[in-house]
Each structure stands twice: as structure tokens, then as C-alpha cells.
Short mmCIF file of C-alpha atoms and ligand atoms in Angstrom, two decimals:
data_model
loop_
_atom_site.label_atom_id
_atom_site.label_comp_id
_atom_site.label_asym_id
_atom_site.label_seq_id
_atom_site.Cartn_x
_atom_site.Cartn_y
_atom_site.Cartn_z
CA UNK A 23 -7.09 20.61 -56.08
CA UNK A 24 -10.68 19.70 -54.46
CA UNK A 25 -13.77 18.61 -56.25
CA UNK A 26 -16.61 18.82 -53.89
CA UNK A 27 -19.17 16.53 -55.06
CA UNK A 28 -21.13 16.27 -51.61
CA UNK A 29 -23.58 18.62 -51.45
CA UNK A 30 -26.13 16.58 -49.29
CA UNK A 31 -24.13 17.03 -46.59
CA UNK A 32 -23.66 20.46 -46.72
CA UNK A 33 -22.97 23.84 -49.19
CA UNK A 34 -20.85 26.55 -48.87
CA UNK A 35 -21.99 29.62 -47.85
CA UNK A 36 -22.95 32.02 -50.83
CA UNK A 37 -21.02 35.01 -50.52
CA UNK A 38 -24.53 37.11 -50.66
CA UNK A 39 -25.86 35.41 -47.97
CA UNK A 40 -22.52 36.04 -46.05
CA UNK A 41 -23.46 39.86 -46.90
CA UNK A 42 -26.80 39.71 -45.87
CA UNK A 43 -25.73 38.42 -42.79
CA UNK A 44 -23.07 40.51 -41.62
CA UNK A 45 -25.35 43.65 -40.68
CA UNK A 46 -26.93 41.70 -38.20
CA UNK A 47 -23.70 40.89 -36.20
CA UNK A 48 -22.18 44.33 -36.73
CA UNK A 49 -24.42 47.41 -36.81
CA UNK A 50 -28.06 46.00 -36.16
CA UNK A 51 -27.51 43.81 -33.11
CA UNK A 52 -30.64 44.56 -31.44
CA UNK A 53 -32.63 42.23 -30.17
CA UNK A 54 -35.76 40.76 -31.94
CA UNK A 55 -37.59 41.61 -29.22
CA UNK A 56 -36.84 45.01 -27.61
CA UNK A 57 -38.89 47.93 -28.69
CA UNK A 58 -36.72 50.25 -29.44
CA UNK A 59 -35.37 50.97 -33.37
CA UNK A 60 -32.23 48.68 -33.04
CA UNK A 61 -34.55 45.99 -31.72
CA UNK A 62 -37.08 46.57 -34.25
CA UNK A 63 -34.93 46.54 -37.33
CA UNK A 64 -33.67 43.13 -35.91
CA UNK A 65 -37.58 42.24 -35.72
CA UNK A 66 -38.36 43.68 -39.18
CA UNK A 67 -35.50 41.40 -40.80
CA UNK A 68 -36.96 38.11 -38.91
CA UNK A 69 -40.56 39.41 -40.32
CA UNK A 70 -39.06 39.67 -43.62
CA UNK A 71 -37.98 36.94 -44.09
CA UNK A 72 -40.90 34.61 -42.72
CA UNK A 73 -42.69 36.45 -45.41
CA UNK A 74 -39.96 35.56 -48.37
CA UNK A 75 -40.26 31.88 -47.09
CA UNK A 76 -44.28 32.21 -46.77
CA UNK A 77 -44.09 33.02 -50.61
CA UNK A 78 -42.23 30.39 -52.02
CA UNK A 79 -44.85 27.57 -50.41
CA UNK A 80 -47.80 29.61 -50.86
CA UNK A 81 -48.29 29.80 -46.91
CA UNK A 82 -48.86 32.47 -44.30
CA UNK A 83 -45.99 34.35 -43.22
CA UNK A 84 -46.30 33.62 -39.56
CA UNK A 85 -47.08 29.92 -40.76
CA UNK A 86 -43.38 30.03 -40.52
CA UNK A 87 -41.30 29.25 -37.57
CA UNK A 88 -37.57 29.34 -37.28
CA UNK A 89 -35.53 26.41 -36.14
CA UNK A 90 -31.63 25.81 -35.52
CA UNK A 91 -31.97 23.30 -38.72
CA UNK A 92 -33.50 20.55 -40.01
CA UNK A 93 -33.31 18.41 -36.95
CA UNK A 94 -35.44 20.57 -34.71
CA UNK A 95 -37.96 21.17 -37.17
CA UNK A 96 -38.41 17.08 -37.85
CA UNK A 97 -38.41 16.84 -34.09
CA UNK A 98 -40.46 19.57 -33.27
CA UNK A 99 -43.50 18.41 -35.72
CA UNK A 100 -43.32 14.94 -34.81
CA UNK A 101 -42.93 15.64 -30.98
CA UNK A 102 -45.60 18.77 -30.48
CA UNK A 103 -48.18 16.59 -32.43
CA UNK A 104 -48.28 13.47 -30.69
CA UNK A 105 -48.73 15.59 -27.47
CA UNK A 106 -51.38 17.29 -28.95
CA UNK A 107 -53.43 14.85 -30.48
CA UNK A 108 -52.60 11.78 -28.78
CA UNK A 109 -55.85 12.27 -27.32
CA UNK A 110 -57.41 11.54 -30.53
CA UNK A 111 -55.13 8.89 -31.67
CA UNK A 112 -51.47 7.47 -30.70
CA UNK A 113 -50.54 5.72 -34.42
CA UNK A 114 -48.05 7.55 -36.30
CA UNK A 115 -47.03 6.31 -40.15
CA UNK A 116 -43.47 7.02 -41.32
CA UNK A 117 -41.06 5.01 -43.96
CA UNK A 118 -38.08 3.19 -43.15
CA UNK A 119 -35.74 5.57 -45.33
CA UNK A 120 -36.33 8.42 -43.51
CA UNK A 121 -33.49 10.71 -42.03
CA UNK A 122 -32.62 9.87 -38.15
CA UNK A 123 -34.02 13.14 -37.29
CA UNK A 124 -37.41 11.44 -37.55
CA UNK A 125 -36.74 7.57 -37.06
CA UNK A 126 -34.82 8.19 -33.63
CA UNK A 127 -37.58 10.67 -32.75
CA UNK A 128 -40.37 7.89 -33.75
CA UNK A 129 -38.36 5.29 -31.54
CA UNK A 130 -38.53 7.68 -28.60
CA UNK A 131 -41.91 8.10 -28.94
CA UNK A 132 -42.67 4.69 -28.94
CA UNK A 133 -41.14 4.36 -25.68
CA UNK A 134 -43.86 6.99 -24.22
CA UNK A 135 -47.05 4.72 -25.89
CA UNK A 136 -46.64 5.79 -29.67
CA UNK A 137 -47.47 3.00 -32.19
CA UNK A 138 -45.28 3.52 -35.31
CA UNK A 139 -46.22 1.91 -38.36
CA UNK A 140 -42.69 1.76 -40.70
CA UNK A 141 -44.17 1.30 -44.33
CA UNK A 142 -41.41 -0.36 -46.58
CA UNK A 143 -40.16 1.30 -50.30
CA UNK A 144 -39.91 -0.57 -53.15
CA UNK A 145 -36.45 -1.51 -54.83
CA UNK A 146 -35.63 2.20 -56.22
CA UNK A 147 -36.93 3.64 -52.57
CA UNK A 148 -40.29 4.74 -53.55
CA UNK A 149 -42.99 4.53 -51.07
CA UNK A 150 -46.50 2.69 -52.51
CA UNK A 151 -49.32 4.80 -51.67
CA UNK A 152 -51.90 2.05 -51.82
CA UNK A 153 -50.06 0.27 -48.65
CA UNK A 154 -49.64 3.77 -47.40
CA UNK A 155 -53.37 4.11 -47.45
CA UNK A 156 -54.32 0.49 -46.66
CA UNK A 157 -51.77 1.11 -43.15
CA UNK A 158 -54.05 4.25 -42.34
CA UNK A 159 -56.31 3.15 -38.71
CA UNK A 160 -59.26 4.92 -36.81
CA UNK A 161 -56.27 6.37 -34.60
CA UNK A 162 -53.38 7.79 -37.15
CA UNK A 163 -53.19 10.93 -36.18
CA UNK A 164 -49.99 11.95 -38.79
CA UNK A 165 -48.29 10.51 -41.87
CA UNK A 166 -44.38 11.63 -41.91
CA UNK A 167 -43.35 11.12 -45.66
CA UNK A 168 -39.42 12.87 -46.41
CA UNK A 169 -39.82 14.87 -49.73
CA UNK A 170 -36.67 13.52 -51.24
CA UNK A 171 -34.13 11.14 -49.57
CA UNK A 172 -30.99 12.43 -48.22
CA UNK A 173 -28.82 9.12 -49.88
CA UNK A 174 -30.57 8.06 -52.93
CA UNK A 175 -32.10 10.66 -53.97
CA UNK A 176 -35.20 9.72 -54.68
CA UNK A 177 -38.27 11.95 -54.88
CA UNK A 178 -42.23 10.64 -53.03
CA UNK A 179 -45.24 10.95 -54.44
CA UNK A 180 -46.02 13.90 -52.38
CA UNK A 181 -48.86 15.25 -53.48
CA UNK A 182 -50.58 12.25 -53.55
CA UNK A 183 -49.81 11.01 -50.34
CA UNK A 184 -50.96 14.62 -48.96
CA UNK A 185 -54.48 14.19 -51.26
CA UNK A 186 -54.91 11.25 -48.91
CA UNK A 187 -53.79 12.41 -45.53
CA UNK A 188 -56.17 15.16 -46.43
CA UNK A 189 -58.97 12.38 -47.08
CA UNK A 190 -58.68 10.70 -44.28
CA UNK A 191 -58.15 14.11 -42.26
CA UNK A 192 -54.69 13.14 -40.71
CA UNK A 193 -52.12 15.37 -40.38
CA UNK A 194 -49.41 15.17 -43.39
CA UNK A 195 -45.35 15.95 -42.38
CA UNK A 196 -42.67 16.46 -44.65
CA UNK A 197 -38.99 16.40 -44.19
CA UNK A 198 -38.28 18.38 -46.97
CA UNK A 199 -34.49 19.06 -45.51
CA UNK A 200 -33.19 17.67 -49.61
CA UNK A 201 -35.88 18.92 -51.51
CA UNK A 202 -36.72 22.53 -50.29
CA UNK A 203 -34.58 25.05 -52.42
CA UNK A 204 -34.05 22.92 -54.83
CA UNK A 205 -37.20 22.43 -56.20
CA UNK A 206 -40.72 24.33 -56.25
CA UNK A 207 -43.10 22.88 -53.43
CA UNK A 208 -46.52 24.48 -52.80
CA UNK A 209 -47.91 23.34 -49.40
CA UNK A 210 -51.77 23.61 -50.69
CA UNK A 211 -51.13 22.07 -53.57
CA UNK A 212 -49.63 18.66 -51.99
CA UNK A 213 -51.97 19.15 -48.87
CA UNK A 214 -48.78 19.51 -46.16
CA UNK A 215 -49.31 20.52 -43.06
CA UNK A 216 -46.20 20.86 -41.86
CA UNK A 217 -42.69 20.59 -43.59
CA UNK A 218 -39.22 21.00 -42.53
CA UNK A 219 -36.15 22.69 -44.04
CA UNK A 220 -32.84 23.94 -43.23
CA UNK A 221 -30.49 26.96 -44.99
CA UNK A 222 -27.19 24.74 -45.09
CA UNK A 223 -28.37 22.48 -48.06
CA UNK A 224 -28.85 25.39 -50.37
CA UNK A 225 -25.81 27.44 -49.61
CA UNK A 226 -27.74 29.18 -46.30
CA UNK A 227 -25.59 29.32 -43.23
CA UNK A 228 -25.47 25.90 -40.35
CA UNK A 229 -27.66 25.96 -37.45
CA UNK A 230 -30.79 27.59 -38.88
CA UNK A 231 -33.70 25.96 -40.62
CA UNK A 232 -37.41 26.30 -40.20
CA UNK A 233 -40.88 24.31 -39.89
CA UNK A 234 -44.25 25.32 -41.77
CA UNK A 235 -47.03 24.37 -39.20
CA UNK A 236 -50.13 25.11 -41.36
CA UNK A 237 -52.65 27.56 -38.98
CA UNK A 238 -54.81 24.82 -37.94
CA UNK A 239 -52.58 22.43 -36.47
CA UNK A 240 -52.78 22.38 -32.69
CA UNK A 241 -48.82 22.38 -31.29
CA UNK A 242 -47.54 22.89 -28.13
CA UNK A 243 -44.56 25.15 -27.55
CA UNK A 244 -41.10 23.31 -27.85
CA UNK A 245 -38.57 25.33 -26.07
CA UNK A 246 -40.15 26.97 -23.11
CA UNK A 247 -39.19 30.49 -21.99
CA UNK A 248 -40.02 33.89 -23.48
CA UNK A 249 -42.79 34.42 -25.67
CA UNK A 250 -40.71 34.64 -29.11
CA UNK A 251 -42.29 33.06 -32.35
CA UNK A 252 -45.47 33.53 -30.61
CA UNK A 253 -44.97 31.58 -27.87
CA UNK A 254 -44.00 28.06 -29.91
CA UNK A 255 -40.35 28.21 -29.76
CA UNK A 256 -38.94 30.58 -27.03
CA UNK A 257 -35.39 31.79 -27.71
CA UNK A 258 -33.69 35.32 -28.72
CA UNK A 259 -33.97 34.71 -32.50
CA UNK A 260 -31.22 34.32 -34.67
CA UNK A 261 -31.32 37.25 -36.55
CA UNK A 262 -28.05 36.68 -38.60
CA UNK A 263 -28.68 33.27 -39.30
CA UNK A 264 -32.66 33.80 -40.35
CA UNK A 265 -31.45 37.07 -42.35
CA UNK A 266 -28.56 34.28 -43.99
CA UNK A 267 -31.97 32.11 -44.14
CA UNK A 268 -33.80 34.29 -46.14
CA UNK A 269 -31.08 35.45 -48.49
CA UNK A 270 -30.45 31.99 -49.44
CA UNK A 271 -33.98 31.35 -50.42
CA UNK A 272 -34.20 34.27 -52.54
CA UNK A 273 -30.79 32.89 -54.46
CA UNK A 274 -31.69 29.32 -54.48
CA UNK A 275 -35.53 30.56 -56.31
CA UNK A 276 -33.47 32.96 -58.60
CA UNK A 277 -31.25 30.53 -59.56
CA UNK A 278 -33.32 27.29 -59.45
CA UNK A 279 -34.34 26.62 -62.87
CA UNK A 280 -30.88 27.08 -64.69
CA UNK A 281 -29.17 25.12 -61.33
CA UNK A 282 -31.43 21.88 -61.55
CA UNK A 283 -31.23 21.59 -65.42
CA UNK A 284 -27.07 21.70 -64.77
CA UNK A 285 -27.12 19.09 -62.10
CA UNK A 286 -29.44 17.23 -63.97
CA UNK A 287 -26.79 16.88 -67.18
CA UNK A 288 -23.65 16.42 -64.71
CA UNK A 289 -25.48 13.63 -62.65
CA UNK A 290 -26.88 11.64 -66.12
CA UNK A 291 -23.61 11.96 -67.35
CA UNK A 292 -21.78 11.20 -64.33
CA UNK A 293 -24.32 8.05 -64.11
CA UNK A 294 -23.39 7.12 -67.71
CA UNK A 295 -19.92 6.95 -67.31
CA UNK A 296 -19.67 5.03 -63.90
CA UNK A 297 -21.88 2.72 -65.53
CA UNK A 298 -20.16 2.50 -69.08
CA UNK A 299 -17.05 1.98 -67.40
CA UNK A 300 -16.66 0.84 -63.88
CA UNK A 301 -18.15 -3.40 -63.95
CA UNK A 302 -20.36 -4.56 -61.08
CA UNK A 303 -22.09 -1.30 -60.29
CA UNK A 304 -25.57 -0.90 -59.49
CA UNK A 305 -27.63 2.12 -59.10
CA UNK A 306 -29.38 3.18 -56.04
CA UNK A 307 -33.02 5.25 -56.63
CA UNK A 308 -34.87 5.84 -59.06
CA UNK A 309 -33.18 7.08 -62.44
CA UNK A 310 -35.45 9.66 -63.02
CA UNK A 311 -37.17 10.58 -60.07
CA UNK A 312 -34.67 11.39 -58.17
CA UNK A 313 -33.31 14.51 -56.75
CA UNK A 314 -31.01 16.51 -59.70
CA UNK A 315 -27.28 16.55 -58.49
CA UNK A 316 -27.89 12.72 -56.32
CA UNK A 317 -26.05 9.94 -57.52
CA UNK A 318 -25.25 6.81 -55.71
CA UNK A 319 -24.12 3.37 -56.68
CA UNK A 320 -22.71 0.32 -55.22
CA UNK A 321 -19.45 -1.37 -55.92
CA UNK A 322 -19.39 -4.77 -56.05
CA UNK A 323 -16.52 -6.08 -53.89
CA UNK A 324 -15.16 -2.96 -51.81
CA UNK A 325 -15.85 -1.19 -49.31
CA UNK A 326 -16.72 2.45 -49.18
CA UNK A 327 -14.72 3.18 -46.64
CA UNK A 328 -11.63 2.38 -48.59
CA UNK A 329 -12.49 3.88 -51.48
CA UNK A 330 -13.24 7.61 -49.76
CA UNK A 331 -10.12 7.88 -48.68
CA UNK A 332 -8.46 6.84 -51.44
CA UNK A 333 -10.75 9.78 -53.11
CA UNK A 334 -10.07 12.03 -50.14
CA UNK A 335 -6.07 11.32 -51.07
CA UNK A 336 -7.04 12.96 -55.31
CA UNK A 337 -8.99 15.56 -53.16
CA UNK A 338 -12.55 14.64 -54.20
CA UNK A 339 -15.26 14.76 -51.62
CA UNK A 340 -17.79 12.16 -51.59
CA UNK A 341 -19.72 10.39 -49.27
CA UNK A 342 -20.95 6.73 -48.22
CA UNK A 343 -24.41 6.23 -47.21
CA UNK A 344 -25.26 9.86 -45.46
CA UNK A 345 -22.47 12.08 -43.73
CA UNK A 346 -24.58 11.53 -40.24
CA UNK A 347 -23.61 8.15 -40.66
CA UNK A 348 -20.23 7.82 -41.75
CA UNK A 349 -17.68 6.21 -39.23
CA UNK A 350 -20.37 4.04 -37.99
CA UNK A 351 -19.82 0.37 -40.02
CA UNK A 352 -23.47 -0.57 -39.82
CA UNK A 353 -24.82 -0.39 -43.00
CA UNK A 354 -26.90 2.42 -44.59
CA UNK A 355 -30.82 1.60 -43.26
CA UNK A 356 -31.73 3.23 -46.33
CA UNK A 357 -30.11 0.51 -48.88
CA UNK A 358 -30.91 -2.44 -46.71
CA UNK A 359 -34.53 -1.00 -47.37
CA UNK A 360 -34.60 -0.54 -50.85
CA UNK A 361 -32.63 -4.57 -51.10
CA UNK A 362 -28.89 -4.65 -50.61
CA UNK A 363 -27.12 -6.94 -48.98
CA UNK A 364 -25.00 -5.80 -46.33
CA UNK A 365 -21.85 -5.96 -47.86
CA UNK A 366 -23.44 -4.30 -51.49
CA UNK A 367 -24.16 -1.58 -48.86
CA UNK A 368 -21.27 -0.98 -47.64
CA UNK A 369 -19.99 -0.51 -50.86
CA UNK A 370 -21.98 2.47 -51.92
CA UNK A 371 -20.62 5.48 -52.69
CA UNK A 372 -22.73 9.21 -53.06
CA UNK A 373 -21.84 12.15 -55.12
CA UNK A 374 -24.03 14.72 -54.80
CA UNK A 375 -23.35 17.52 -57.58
CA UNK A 376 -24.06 21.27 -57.29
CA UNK A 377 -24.19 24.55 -59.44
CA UNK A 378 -20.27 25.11 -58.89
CA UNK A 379 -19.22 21.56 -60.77
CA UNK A 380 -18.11 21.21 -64.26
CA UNK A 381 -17.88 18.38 -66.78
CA UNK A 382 -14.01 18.39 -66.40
CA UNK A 383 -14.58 17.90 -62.23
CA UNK A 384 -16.93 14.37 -63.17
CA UNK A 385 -14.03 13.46 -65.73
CA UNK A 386 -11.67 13.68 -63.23
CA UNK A 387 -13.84 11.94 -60.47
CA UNK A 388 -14.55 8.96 -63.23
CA UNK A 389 -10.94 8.23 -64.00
CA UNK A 390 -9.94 8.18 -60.32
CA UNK A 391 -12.92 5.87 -59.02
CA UNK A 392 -12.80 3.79 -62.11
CA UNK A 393 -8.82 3.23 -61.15
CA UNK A 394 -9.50 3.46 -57.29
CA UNK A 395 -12.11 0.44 -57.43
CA UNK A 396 -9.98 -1.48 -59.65
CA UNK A 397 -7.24 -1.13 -57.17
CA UNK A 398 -9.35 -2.20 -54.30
CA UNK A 399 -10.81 -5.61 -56.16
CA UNK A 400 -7.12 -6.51 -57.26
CA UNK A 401 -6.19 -6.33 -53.54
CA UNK A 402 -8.84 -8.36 -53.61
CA UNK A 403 -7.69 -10.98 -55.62
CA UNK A 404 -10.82 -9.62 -57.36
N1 LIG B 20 -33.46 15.47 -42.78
C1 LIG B 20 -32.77 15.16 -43.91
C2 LIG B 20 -33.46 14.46 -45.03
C3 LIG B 20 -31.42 15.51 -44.01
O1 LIG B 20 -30.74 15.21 -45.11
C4 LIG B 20 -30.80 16.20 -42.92
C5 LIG B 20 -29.36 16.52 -42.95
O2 LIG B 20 -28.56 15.85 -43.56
C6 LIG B 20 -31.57 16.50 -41.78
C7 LIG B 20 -32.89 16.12 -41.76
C8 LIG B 20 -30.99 17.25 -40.63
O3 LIG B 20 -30.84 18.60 -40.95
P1 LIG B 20 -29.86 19.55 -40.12
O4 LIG B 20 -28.48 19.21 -40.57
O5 LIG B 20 -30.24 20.95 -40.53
O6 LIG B 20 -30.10 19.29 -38.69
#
């Protein structure tokens, strides 16, 4: 038996994304960029699907640029536009809850005469848009806000923060790596300028993703080389993988509606019962404004570490803090920010729900963590 409740990290691969794929490796193996017909179906399938993305965020098809995932994209945008505007202005404004993709690429730009301004969330992770707007100088050239975060859950005030990244005519990035695919996002409408994504978090294949750069942001090319993505990010494209991409997207929009209200009954019911019946628990994000399969709470008196395997042994997948951390005993930067103490942190556990899981799945995973943590306290002395 396995219950895979860690959808965060990763999805599996939806068989008709598998099938849109396979084409691409077998029959149509041309290259993007050769002229003749095996080349240009390879081409057509890459235009394709910019245009299926382009759709879903009300953007321009070739405001879309392919990426081997999330990563590149957040370090792409915040990379390409310090170079080109640090002319203009070398502040940058981020959160401290962001994903590493971003915070490591921040630190590394400090090192080459970036100043970073980290704003701080309040106890359920929620960033405050008046000291968002009160931290904006003469020289902020871009505000990185994450659309939902990757641990907690828990959804920004997006829109608003765009409406005043617009007013103050600063650049606006999302890291929209949680939140893209599973919920609508319109670029105009929250003012975004650019916004990254990846396939693998809504049952795409690894090692794809993209980044929206609306038309008038100046960027400099990333990867140098041929002139692919017109001339931004040189590389044969991944035809498979954007194909995968693209048939993802189309599921995860078909699908959406019935999918979130699912997740959103498994996760309050999920929540319910950890709280009803497992003591010294406390909730991390926001109850309601958070993303619809997150749920995340901290155990009083254990230590996450024990209790995934001891989950891992009943075949239940879960994780502690985010999967890019796990191994490493520092705790989560995420729940320090939102108030833990260290050691609450280290106890916190995330289940991250998906279409696939049924009620009888979060029975299961309730008896076994409610017994699990009780274990772990009375070894304890707890
Ligand atoms: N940003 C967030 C919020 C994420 O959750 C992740 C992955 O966990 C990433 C960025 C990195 O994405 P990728 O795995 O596609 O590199």
C-alpha cells in the first residue's frame, strides 16, 4: 500500500501527457529549428503550446519562454533584470518565505552590489502590503512576491501587490511554481510582469517549466548560443518535454474546478481530524487562504524526522518543511518566519493532497500519525 500525500514536491505523470509526449521522441524528432517538415512539426508543437500557455494568463504567445523548471525561470527573471536595469536602480524587494530558487539567487546578487530588502510575513505567512509599499525606494527596480508558498500553503495578495508595483512602475515577479495549474491567474489582471512555473507540480513531466516576461521588460539572454526562443534562452528545445508541458496545462484547466473543490474537502477534513484528535498541534498558514490540497502542522515534542519514517514504514508519503530541504536539520526558514521556535519547526509535518486521494487514504493517514506521534512523545517520557 502507498498513500501519496506530497504533491508539492512532485506529481506523477498523467498518462495523457505521457501520450502527448511520446511522438516527439519517436516519429517527430526533428529539430525545432531545422527547416525542413520533421523540423517544423517539432517547431509547430513548441508554437503550440506557447500559445495554450499564452491563453490561460491572458498573455502573448511568444510572451512565453521555456525553461528546464521552476528554478531557471526564478533565476532567469531575477538575474536578466538586475543586469538590465541596474542602471536605473540596484534595490530588489523579496519575502523571507520564498523558495531557494529566489533567496540563494538574491544572496548571489548581493555579492555583485544588489541591495535586497527581505520584507517579513505575519504569523499565518502573509506578506503586509503597506510595509511592502512603505520598503519601496527611488532605486527598486523589482518586487519578487511567490504566488503561493511551497510549505504552508499560503496564498499573497497578488493582485494588490502587482496594482502597486504597477504604481510605482517597478517591475512585479512571481514564483508561481505552487500556484500555476492549480488555480486561474491572469497576468493583466494582477499587473505581473513576469511569473514562473514548472509542468512537474501539475502532473507535467521534470525538467521543463517556463517564465512569462511581459513584452516590455528589457532581459538579456540567459544561456548563450544559438538563436532559439528568440535569442533569450539558446538551447535545442525540448520538444517532448514542452509538448508534456502543454498537455498538462490543458488537463490541469479541464480539470481545475472539480480538482480544487476535492482537495479543498480532503485538506479541511484532514485539518479537522489532526486537530480533533492529535494534542499539541498547531497549524501553519492561513486556514483559508491557503493553497487547496496544503496542510501543515507542528507537533509539539517530536521531530519530523522521526515521524516520516515511521510514516514511510505504513507507506504514506509526506514531507517536513519542503522536499529541497529535507536531510538538512536546519530548520524550515519558512516557519522560523511566520514564529516557530526551532524545535516547533522541526516538528512540522506537510501533506499535500491531490485529485487521486480519497477520504479512506486521510483516515488511514490520521490513525497512523495520531498513533505514530503518540509513540514518539512516550519515548519521550512525553
Ligand atoms: N519555486 C517553488 C515555490 C517551488 O515549490 C519549487 C519546487 O519545489 C521551485 C521553485 C523549483 O521548481 P523546479 O523543481 O521546477 O526547479
Amino acid at each position: 500500500m502507498m498513500i501519496y500525500m506530497d504533491h508539492a514536491a512532485t506529481t506523477q505523470t498523467a498518462p495523457e501527457v505521457v501520450e502527448a509526449m511520446m511522438p516527439y521522441f519517436t516519429e517527430c524528432y526533428g529539430n525545432a529549428g531545422s527547416i525542413y517538415r520533421l523540423g517544423s512539426q517539432s517547431k509547430k508543437a513548441v508554437i503550440n503550446a506557447k500559445e495554450t500557455i499564452a491563453e490561460t494568463l491572458g498573455a502573448e504567445a511568444n510572451e512565453i519562454y521555456f525553461t528546464s523548471g521552476g528554478t531557471e525561470s526564478d533565476n532567469w527573471a531575477l538575474k536578466a533584470v538586475y543586469e538590465a536595469y541596474r542602471d536605473k536602480g540596484r534595490h530588489i524587494i523579496t519575502t523571507r518565505i520564498e523558495h531557494h530558487a529566489v533567496l540563494h539567487t538574491c544572496e548571489y546578487l548581493q555579492k555583485r552590489g544588489a541591495q535586497i530588502t527581505y520584507l517579513d510575513v505575519d504569523e499565518e505567512g502573509m506578506v503586509d502590503v503597506k510595509q511592502l509599499e512603505g520598503a519601496i525606494r527611488p532605486d527598486t527596480i523589482l518586487i519578487s512576491v511567490m504566488y503561493a508558498n511551497n510549505e504552508i500553503g499560503t496564498l499573497q495578495p497578488v493582485r494588490e501587490i502587482g496594482e502597486i508595483a504597477a504604481a510605482h512602475g517597478i517591475l512585479f515577479h512571481t514564483d508561481a511554481v505552487q500556484a500555476y495549474g492549480q488555480l486561474p491567474i491572469n497576468v493583466a489582471e494582477c499587473h505581473i510582469d513576469l511569473l514562473s512555473a514548472s509542468a512537474h507540480k501539475f502532473n507535467g513531466p521534470k525538467g521543463v517549466g517556463f517564465l512569462y516576461i511581459n513584452r516590455r521588460v528589457r532581459m538579456h539572454s540567459f544561456m548563450h548560443g544559438g538563436q532559439q526562443e528568440r535569442g533569450r534562452r539558446a538551447g535545442t528545445e525540448n520538444v517532448p518535454g514542452i509538448a508534456g508541458l502543454a498537455a498538462a496545462v490543458k488537463r490541469a484547466y479541464r480539470i481545475m474546478e472539480e480538482k480544487t473543490k476535492k482537495e479543498v474537502e480532503l485538506r479541511d477534513y484532514l485539518m479537522m481530524r489532526i486537530e480533533r484528535e492529535i494534542p499539541d498541534v498547531r497549524l501553519n498558514g492561513h486556514r483559508t487562504m491557503r493553497l487547496a490540497g496544503n496542510v501543515n502542522f507542528s507537533f509539539e515534542a517530536v521531530e519530523s524526522e522521526s515521524t516520516l519514517i515511521m510514516l514511510d514504514m505504513k507507506g504514506i508519503c509526506a514531507s517536513g518543511g519542503s522536499a529541497c530541504t529535507t536531510g538538512a536539520l536546519d530548520p524550515s526558514h519558512v516557519l522560523l518566519a511566520i514564529g516557530l521556535s526551532p524545535e516547533l519547526a522541526r516538528g512540522s509535518i506537510r501533506f499535500t493532497i491531490g485529485e487521486e486521494n480519497t477520504k479512506e487514504e486521510i483516515d488511514t493517514v490520521v490513525e497512523e500519525l495520531a498513533r505514530i506521534i503518540a509513540k514518539l512523545r512516550e519515548m519521550r517520557g512525553i
